[in-house]
Amino acid sequence: MKFSFIKSRDSRSNLLVREISYIAKMDVWKSIKIKRTFRQIRMEKIFRSSLVLVALSILVLVIAFLFTLIVQSMPSIKALGFSFLFGKTWDPVANVYGTYPFLLGTLFTSFLALIISIPFSFSIAIFLGEYYPRGWFSEFLKNSIELIAAVPSVIYGFWGLFVLVPIVRSMELKLGVTPYGIGIFTSSLILAIMIIPYAASLGREMIRMVPSSLKEAAYSLGATRYEVIKTVILPYSKSGLFAGILLSLGRALGETMAVTMVIGNTSIIPKSIFDPGNTMASVIANEFTEAASTLYLSSLIELGLILFLVTVLINLIGKKIIKRFTTD
Amino acid sequence: MKLKSKIKSALFVAFVLAIVGSITPGCNGGSSNNSSSDSTATNSDDKTLLGAGSTFVYPLFSKQFSEYNKQTGLKINYQSIGSGGGILQLTNKTVDFGDSDAPLNDEQAQKIGVPVLHIPMCSGAVVISYNLPEVKDTLNLSPEVLADIFLGKITRWNDAKIAAINKGIQLPATAIVIAHRSDGSGTTNIFTDYLSKVNDEWKSKVGKGTAVNWPIGLGGKGNEGVAGLIKQTPGGIGYIELAYAIQNKMAFAKVQNKAGNFIAPSIASTSAASNVQLPADSKIFLGNTDAAEGYPISGFTWALIYQEQAYNKRSEQKAQNLVKLLWWNIHEGQQYCEGLHYAPLSPAAVAVAEAILKSATFNGKPVFNGKPVLQ
């Protein structure tokens, strides 16, 4: 049985011919042929239905999430209605709940983080995808970037609190704003670092997938490396790059622990990016354990529902944009 | 076309399953009492007690329970999931006792529906910690100044109101940065209850609760979060538990009590705060105590048990074990308080707690007559 697929470096068709002739030579094959066909069909069916089942269970899970959130937040939806979405005060004592400051904080920190992270993640993607696609240095760099994604977020929180906050504070002193150190800007910085690997890894794969024939054609026309990147590689891989951005945005929207530790957790509406604020995820994490009244608890769950919907909405918009990019 | 209809039917099935799946656990508030309680009744024998609640009391409980276990062999499993969670678990009858840093509120009491006994376990103080590297002496704070600071009316440390009660201390012109708890907490409850008692504006504008709408300031998660903010920010001020402040050697202020004395927070002055005329059900916030030597910002933590212990097919033995354990907690168990920086119950509080424990019944008959638990 020295039939080896690995050794053969012939073209695929050649391999296939050899394989078929090998199977045809076996006598056993004839005797079990009919039986095997039945079994095969049954196996196929079982395999297929198990795939469907697993896929379906994910669907069930998502819909169940949504449904649970809606059912549990019914008391607050009934009691507060739309004022929940646009109310500016969050006062558990008076049972007045308005999520506007947190909605603002979530969107603000996430998009600011995205803006900060894009130059870095794109540079890394281009560097690893185009300049150094192979070699130990490239592997090392790639692994360390992926490691960034593997670090638990509470560690980012601590690092932010003890290293980043004093730096930001001294910067704020020079700028002449109130030197809190913590706040929306600091959270965005932390978030930016946390989300870089997502866009960078995906971008790198996309850039490596650009056909070399295209690049070589551009070079042969006399384009410089920068021109090739600008006119061939980036346009070709833009949908992938955008998908990476979307992935990192999703991560930024839901990030809880690291943000909670450096954002300042105040329900006052922030007036500048150096002010403290709060995000929906950190409010839930902070207040869930001691939420005593039904309306309070249900408001926190409704906050989760809104976070869920915001994430879905942003994903849908992103998908639409990707579609438009790729059909152009 | 065929594929489309298949997808449609799959979606429909998914939707139906999802609804069924989410409705059943969705309303476990009242309906699942029976199923969950039955499982506890069968799972746990008479030699084990389950408790859940306050995180504040957890270090003390784990010490007390391990000592009690050594002496009697009774196993006590306490989960520190927060006061609100403890009350919820007691309501669902999945634990034998809860522990809360605040008495049941009206809504919670209504949900439980039957009388619940509140037995004070120990008391804790909330201290006002600050970060003023220039100031070496201990600051004095009066209730008015404290409320004005947390309302955002006093914004600099060299404000005339602060200087008036701190004669001889050179105060810097640093801006005041307020740190408060961002997570719902019994510590916040004790502190805001105190401010509501001493300041009408605070009472009407902010009020008291485990989480409030802070007019100003930064939120930190947990004692360590607030302490971190204070330590890092020059001019910072915030409130933390006494035990945490002592363990981390943080500077804290003397606070003027009702009798007019400036009292430094300590275990003795916290115990003294509860040595006053207490109501028979012990449900009182100790803030702004009448005791002349008492530190004014403190509060009890209460163990919560059903007054009628015969529920859920529990054995009388189990009920006795529970009441005896709590009896031991308020007597012999108190010796472990000070080592962990909790304030032991004052004589007045122990007397009230004894009377409350004696009122626990099993099928209408008293569970425990008040004899010493261990010989």
Tab-separated table of N, CA and C in Angstrom, chain A residues 48 56 59-61 63-65 67-68 71-72 89-95 158 161-163 165-166 169 179-180 182 257 260-261 263-268 276 285-287 289-297, chain B residues 6 10-11 13-15 17-19 22-23 25-27 81-85 105 107-108 111 177 180 182-186 205-221 229 232-234:
chain	number	residue	atom	x	y	z
A	48	ARG	N	-25.859	14.982	6.312
A	48	ARG	CA	-26.490	16.230	5.878
A	48	ARG	C	-27.447	16.748	6.953
A	56	LEU	N	-29.078	24.904	12.287
A	56	LEU	CA	-30.365	25.369	12.775
A	56	LEU	C	-30.285	25.767	14.247
A	59	LEU	N	-29.212	29.168	14.687
A	59	LEU	CA	-30.308	30.072	14.348
A	59	LEU	C	-31.291	30.165	15.516
A	60	VAL	N	-31.617	28.987	16.067
A	60	VAL	CA	-32.537	28.943	17.200
A	60	VAL	C	-31.979	29.763	18.354
A	61	LEU	N	-30.694	29.613	18.576
A	61	LEU	CA	-30.048	30.304	19.688
A	61	LEU	C	-30.173	31.819	19.534
A	63	ILE	N	-32.291	33.558	17.715
A	63	ILE	CA	-33.673	34.014	17.847
A	63	ILE	C	-34.121	33.928	19.304
A	64	ALA	N	-33.660	32.879	19.999
A	64	ALA	CA	-34.023	32.739	21.412
A	64	ALA	C	-33.432	33.873	22.237
A	65	PHE	N	-32.205	34.256	21.925
A	65	PHE	CA	-31.584	35.410	22.587
A	65	PHE	C	-32.488	36.621	22.476
A	67	PHE	N	-35.542	36.835	21.626
A	67	PHE	CA	-36.854	36.695	22.239
A	67	PHE	C	-36.779	36.844	23.750
A	68	THR	N	-35.785	36.205	24.359
A	68	THR	CA	-35.624	36.328	25.810
A	68	THR	C	-35.432	37.785	26.200
A	71	VAL	N	-38.791	39.595	25.886
A	71	VAL	CA	-39.745	39.223	26.932
A	71	VAL	C	-39.341	39.833	28.270
A	72	GLN	N	-38.038	39.708	28.592
A	72	GLN	CA	-37.590	40.181	29.905
A	72	GLN	C	-37.579	41.700	29.998
A	89	THR	N	-31.377	60.913	31.606
A	89	THR	CA	-31.021	60.581	32.992
A	89	THR	C	-31.183	59.093	33.234
A	90	TRP	N	-30.259	58.578	34.013
A	90	TRP	CA	-30.295	57.178	34.439
A	90	TRP	C	-30.287	57.228	35.949
A	91	ASP	N	-31.467	57.113	36.545
A	91	ASP	CA	-31.579	57.309	37.986
A	91	ASP	C	-32.314	56.133	38.624
A	92	PRO	N	-31.553	55.146	39.121
A	92	PRO	CA	-32.187	53.960	39.695
A	92	PRO	C	-33.022	54.284	40.934
A	93	VAL	N	-32.707	55.393	41.618
A	93	VAL	CA	-33.456	55.728	42.833
A	93	VAL	C	-34.863	56.160	42.465
A	94	ALA	N	-34.965	57.039	41.455
A	94	ALA	CA	-36.271	57.547	41.051
A	94	ALA	C	-36.928	56.654	40.002
A	95	ASN	N	-36.279	55.527	39.648
A	95	ASN	CA	-36.783	54.635	38.602
A	95	ASN	C	-36.982	55.346	37.273
A	158	PHE	N	-6.319	46.705	33.274
A	158	PHE	CA	-5.314	47.026	34.289
A	158	PHE	C	-4.149	47.811	33.698
A	161	LEU	N	-5.281	51.252	33.128
A	161	LEU	CA	-5.448	52.021	34.359
A	161	LEU	C	-4.105	52.468	34.927
A	162	PHE	N	-3.108	51.593	34.858
A	162	PHE	CA	-1.847	51.906	35.536
A	162	PHE	C	-0.780	52.506	34.627
A	163	VAL	N	-0.886	52.300	33.321
A	163	VAL	CA	0.130	52.829	32.414
A	163	VAL	C	-0.423	53.950	31.531
A	165	VAL	N	-3.399	55.581	31.672
A	165	VAL	CA	-4.101	56.696	32.314
A	165	VAL	C	-3.141	57.806	32.768
A	166	PRO	N	-2.027	57.484	33.448
A	166	PRO	CA	-1.104	58.566	33.821
A	166	PRO	C	-0.544	59.317	32.610
A	169	ARG	N	-3.181	61.519	31.354
A	169	ARG	CA	-3.401	62.616	32.297
A	169	ARG	C	-2.365	63.721	32.088
A	179	PRO	N	-7.750	67.242	33.985
A	179	PRO	CA	-6.892	66.045	33.892
A	179	PRO	C	-7.445	64.830	34.629
A	180	TYR	N	-8.540	64.253	34.118
A	180	TYR	CA	-9.063	63.036	34.746
A	180	TYR	C	-8.153	61.844	34.452
A	182	ILE	N	-8.766	59.232	32.960
A	182	ILE	CA	-9.671	58.245	32.394
A	182	ILE	C	-10.748	58.973	31.595
A	257	MET	N	-15.101	44.789	29.865
A	257	MET	CA	-14.258	44.888	31.060
A	257	MET	C	-13.209	45.998	30.940
A	260	THR	N	-14.846	49.397	31.017
A	260	THR	CA	-15.381	49.744	32.334
A	260	THR	C	-14.291	50.305	33.235
A	261	MET	N	-13.090	49.751	33.109
A	261	MET	CA	-12.032	50.142	34.036
A	261	MET	C	-11.446	51.513	33.738
A	263	ILE	N	-13.180	54.077	31.625
A	263	ILE	CA	-14.032	55.096	30.998
A	263	ILE	C	-14.573	56.112	32.002
A	264	GLY	N	-14.568	55.781	33.290
A	264	GLY	CA	-15.033	56.759	34.273
A	264	GLY	C	-16.449	56.519	34.755
A	265	ASN	N	-17.227	55.727	34.023
A	265	ASN	CA	-18.547	55.295	34.480
A	265	ASN	C	-19.421	56.392	35.062
A	266	THR	N	-19.688	57.422	34.302
A	266	THR	CA	-20.621	58.427	34.774
A	266	THR	C	-21.739	58.549	33.758
A	267	SER	N	-22.941	58.814	34.230
A	267	SER	CA	-24.045	58.887	33.272
A	267	SER	C	-24.280	60.314	32.788
A	268	ILE	N	-23.318	61.185	33.043
A	268	ILE	CA	-23.424	62.537	32.505
A	268	ILE	C	-23.001	62.494	31.028
A	276	PRO	N	-15.195	61.877	31.039
A	276	PRO	CA	-15.602	60.505	31.353
A	276	PRO	C	-16.981	60.229	30.770
A	285	ALA	N	-22.706	45.436	33.054
A	285	ALA	CA	-21.764	44.695	33.893
A	285	ALA	C	-21.709	45.271	35.295
A	286	ASN	N	-21.787	46.580	35.405
A	286	ASN	CA	-21.668	47.234	36.699
A	286	ASN	C	-22.879	47.020	37.589
A	287	GLU	N	-24.069	47.174	37.004
A	287	GLU	CA	-25.242	47.330	37.852
A	287	GLU	C	-26.108	46.092	37.950
A	289	THR	N	-25.688	43.044	39.160
A	289	THR	CA	-25.715	42.201	40.364
A	289	THR	C	-26.614	42.763	41.459
A	290	GLU	N	-26.701	44.065	41.556
A	290	GLU	CA	-27.456	44.634	42.672
A	290	GLU	C	-28.739	45.315	42.243
A	291	ALA	N	-29.186	45.028	41.028
A	291	ALA	CA	-30.426	45.652	40.572
A	291	ALA	C	-31.598	45.008	41.297
A	292	ALA	N	-32.226	45.770	42.201
A	292	ALA	CA	-33.193	45.162	43.104
A	292	ALA	C	-34.624	45.208	42.571
A	293	SER	N	-35.022	46.295	41.919
A	293	SER	CA	-36.431	46.381	41.524
A	293	SER	C	-36.632	45.802	40.127
A	294	THR	N	-37.859	45.401	39.857
A	294	THR	CA	-38.180	44.759	38.585
A	294	THR	C	-37.872	45.681	37.413
A	295	LEU	N	-38.267	46.955	37.563
A	295	LEU	CA	-38.092	47.891	36.460
A	295	LEU	C	-36.610	48.124	36.174
A	296	TYR	N	-35.831	48.194	37.239
A	296	TYR	CA	-34.383	48.399	37.117
A	296	TYR	C	-33.758	47.250	36.322
A	297	LEU	N	-34.076	46.032	36.770
A	297	LEU	CA	-33.525	44.835	36.129
A	297	LEU	C	-33.954	44.780	34.668
B	6	LYS	N	-37.948	25.668	1.480
B	6	LYS	CA	-37.310	24.877	2.542
B	6	LYS	C	-36.689	25.786	3.577
B	10	ALA	N	-37.600	26.113	7.466
B	10	ALA	CA	-36.560	25.959	8.482
B	10	ALA	C	-36.578	27.155	9.420
B	11	LEU	N	-36.724	28.344	8.835
B	11	LEU	CA	-36.782	29.560	9.637
B	11	LEU	C	-37.962	29.508	10.590
B	13	VAL	N	-39.514	26.851	11.769
B	13	VAL	CA	-39.250	25.887	12.843
B	13	VAL	C	-38.330	26.514	13.888
B	14	ALA	N	-37.276	27.211	13.394
B	14	ALA	CA	-36.329	27.839	14.294
B	14	ALA	C	-37.036	28.847	15.187
B	15	PHE	N	-37.932	29.598	14.578
B	15	PHE	CA	-38.638	30.635	15.317
B	15	PHE	C	-39.500	30.027	16.420
B	17	LEU	N	-39.185	27.085	17.820
B	17	LEU	CA	-38.318	26.511	18.855
B	17	LEU	C	-37.787	27.601	19.766
B	18	ALA	N	-37.398	28.720	19.144
B	18	ALA	CA	-36.822	29.808	19.917
B	18	ALA	C	-37.826	30.346	20.914
B	19	ILE	N	-39.066	30.514	20.455
B	19	ILE	CA	-40.090	31.058	21.351
B	19	ILE	C	-40.313	30.114	22.521
B	22	SER	N	-37.393	30.224	24.887
B	22	SER	CA	-37.148	31.414	25.700
B	22	SER	C	-38.272	31.685	26.667
B	23	ILE	N	-39.461	31.194	26.361
B	23	ILE	CA	-40.564	31.464	27.291
B	23	ILE	C	-40.377	30.674	28.574
B	25	PRO	N	-37.737	29.415	30.374
B	25	PRO	CA	-36.928	29.946	31.462
B	25	PRO	C	-37.214	31.432	31.689
B	26	GLY	N	-37.963	32.025	30.751
B	26	GLY	CA	-38.166	33.471	30.787
B	26	GLY	C	-38.924	33.948	31.997
B	27	CYS	N	-39.842	33.135	32.508
B	27	CYS	CA	-40.655	33.642	33.608
B	27	CYS	C	-40.377	32.832	34.853
B	81	ILE	N	-22.697	36.424	45.821
B	81	ILE	CA	-23.162	36.866	44.501
B	81	ILE	C	-23.760	38.259	44.554
B	82	GLY	N	-23.709	38.923	45.706
B	82	GLY	CA	-24.324	40.245	45.828
B	82	GLY	C	-25.637	40.153	46.586
B	83	SER	N	-25.959	41.225	47.322
B	83	SER	CA	-27.157	41.209	48.165
B	83	SER	C	-28.420	40.928	47.360
B	84	GLY	N	-28.556	41.609	46.223
B	84	GLY	CA	-29.754	41.448	45.399
B	84	GLY	C	-29.932	40.005	44.971
B	85	GLY	N	-28.830	39.374	44.566
B	85	GLY	CA	-28.865	37.986	44.142
B	85	GLY	C	-29.242	37.064	45.290
B	105	ASN	N	-36.546	45.688	50.481
B	105	ASN	CA	-37.408	46.814	50.161
B	105	ASN	C	-38.832	46.305	49.958
B	107	GLU	N	-40.831	46.074	47.467
B	107	GLU	CA	-41.097	45.189	46.341
B	107	GLU	C	-40.593	43.779	46.625
B	108	GLN	N	-39.375	43.714	47.199
B	108	GLN	CA	-38.801	42.402	47.499
B	108	GLN	C	-39.625	41.676	48.556
B	111	LYS	N	-42.705	40.272	47.080
B	111	LYS	CA	-42.440	39.102	46.241
B	111	LYS	C	-42.298	37.851	47.092
B	177	VAL	N	-11.553	65.909	42.758
B	177	VAL	CA	-12.052	64.905	41.811
B	177	VAL	C	-12.749	63.814	42.620
B	180	HIS	N	-16.627	57.496	42.854
B	180	HIS	CA	-17.701	56.731	43.480
B	180	HIS	C	-17.747	55.345	42.880
B	182	SER	N	-19.064	52.411	40.665
B	182	SER	CA	-19.859	52.339	39.444
B	182	SER	C	-20.771	51.116	39.478
B	183	ASP	N	-20.409	50.126	40.276
B	183	ASP	CA	-21.248	48.937	40.381
B	183	ASP	C	-22.233	49.117	41.527
B	184	GLY	N	-23.394	48.514	41.405
B	184	GLY	CA	-24.368	48.574	42.473
B	184	GLY	C	-23.784	47.940	43.719
B	185	SER	N	-23.934	48.602	44.879
B	185	SER	CA	-23.215	48.092	46.035
B	185	SER	C	-23.842	48.543	47.349
B	186	GLY	N	-23.732	47.699	48.365
B	186	GLY	CA	-24.209	48.048	49.687
B	186	GLY	C	-23.444	49.223	50.273
B	205	LYS	N	-32.506	65.526	45.471
B	205	LYS	CA	-31.894	65.503	44.147
B	205	LYS	C	-31.369	64.120	43.761
B	206	VAL	N	-30.771	63.432	44.721
B	206	VAL	CA	-30.116	62.163	44.401
B	206	VAL	C	-30.793	60.987	45.084
B	207	GLY	N	-30.960	61.089	46.396
B	207	GLY	CA	-31.601	59.997	47.123
B	207	GLY	C	-30.618	58.913	47.502
B	208	LYS	N	-31.165	57.770	47.956
B	208	LYS	CA	-30.277	56.689	48.374
B	208	LYS	C	-30.588	55.411	47.628
B	209	GLY	N	-29.582	54.587	47.469
B	209	GLY	CA	-29.776	53.318	46.780
B	209	GLY	C	-28.445	52.635	46.545
B	210	THR	N	-28.498	51.411	46.024
B	210	THR	CA	-27.250	50.692	45.745
B	210	THR	C	-26.533	51.302	44.554
B	211	ALA	N	-27.286	51.968	43.682
B	211	ALA	CA	-26.686	52.744	42.591
B	211	ALA	C	-27.534	53.988	42.453
B	212	VAL	N	-26.921	55.138	42.345
B	212	VAL	CA	-27.682	56.377	42.230
B	212	VAL	C	-27.189	57.155	41.023
B	213	ASN	N	-27.919	58.212	40.709
B	213	ASN	CA	-27.535	59.079	39.595
B	213	ASN	C	-26.594	60.153	40.133
B	214	TRP	N	-25.304	59.914	40.092
B	214	TRP	CA	-24.337	60.822	40.695
B	214	TRP	C	-24.309	62.146	39.946
B	215	PRO	N	-24.389	63.268	40.679
B	215	PRO	CA	-24.365	64.555	39.992
B	215	PRO	C	-22.998	64.852	39.378
B	216	ILE	N	-21.954	64.274	39.928
B	216	ILE	CA	-20.605	64.595	39.459
B	216	ILE	C	-19.687	63.432	39.817
B	217	GLY	N	-18.574	63.320	39.123
B	217	GLY	CA	-17.558	62.369	39.564
B	217	GLY	C	-17.329	61.205	38.631
B	218	LEU	N	-16.296	60.431	38.967
B	218	LEU	CA	-15.890	59.278	38.183
B	218	LEU	C	-16.308	58.004	38.900
B	219	GLY	N	-16.642	56.977	38.133
B	219	GLY	CA	-17.022	55.715	38.734
B	219	GLY	C	-15.910	54.691	38.621
B	220	GLY	N	-15.656	53.981	39.714
B	220	GLY	CA	-14.701	52.883	39.688
B	220	GLY	C	-15.407	51.611	40.106
B	221	LYS	N	-14.976	50.476	39.545
B	221	LYS	CA	-15.651	49.216	39.843
B	221	LYS	C	-15.066	48.596	41.100
B	229	LEU	N	-8.719	55.000	41.727
B	229	LEU	CA	-8.967	56.354	41.238
B	229	LEU	C	-8.441	57.386	42.233
B	232	GLN	N	-4.600	57.494	42.310
B	232	GLN	CA	-3.960	58.007	41.102
B	232	GLN	C	-4.201	59.482	40.857
B	233	THR	N	-5.320	59.991	41.375
B	233	THR	CA	-5.691	61.354	41.026
B	233	THR	C	-5.355	62.304	42.162
B	234	PRO	N	-4.444	63.227	41.979
B	234	PRO	CA	-4.198	64.232	43.012
B	234	PRO	C	-5.472	65.046	43.213
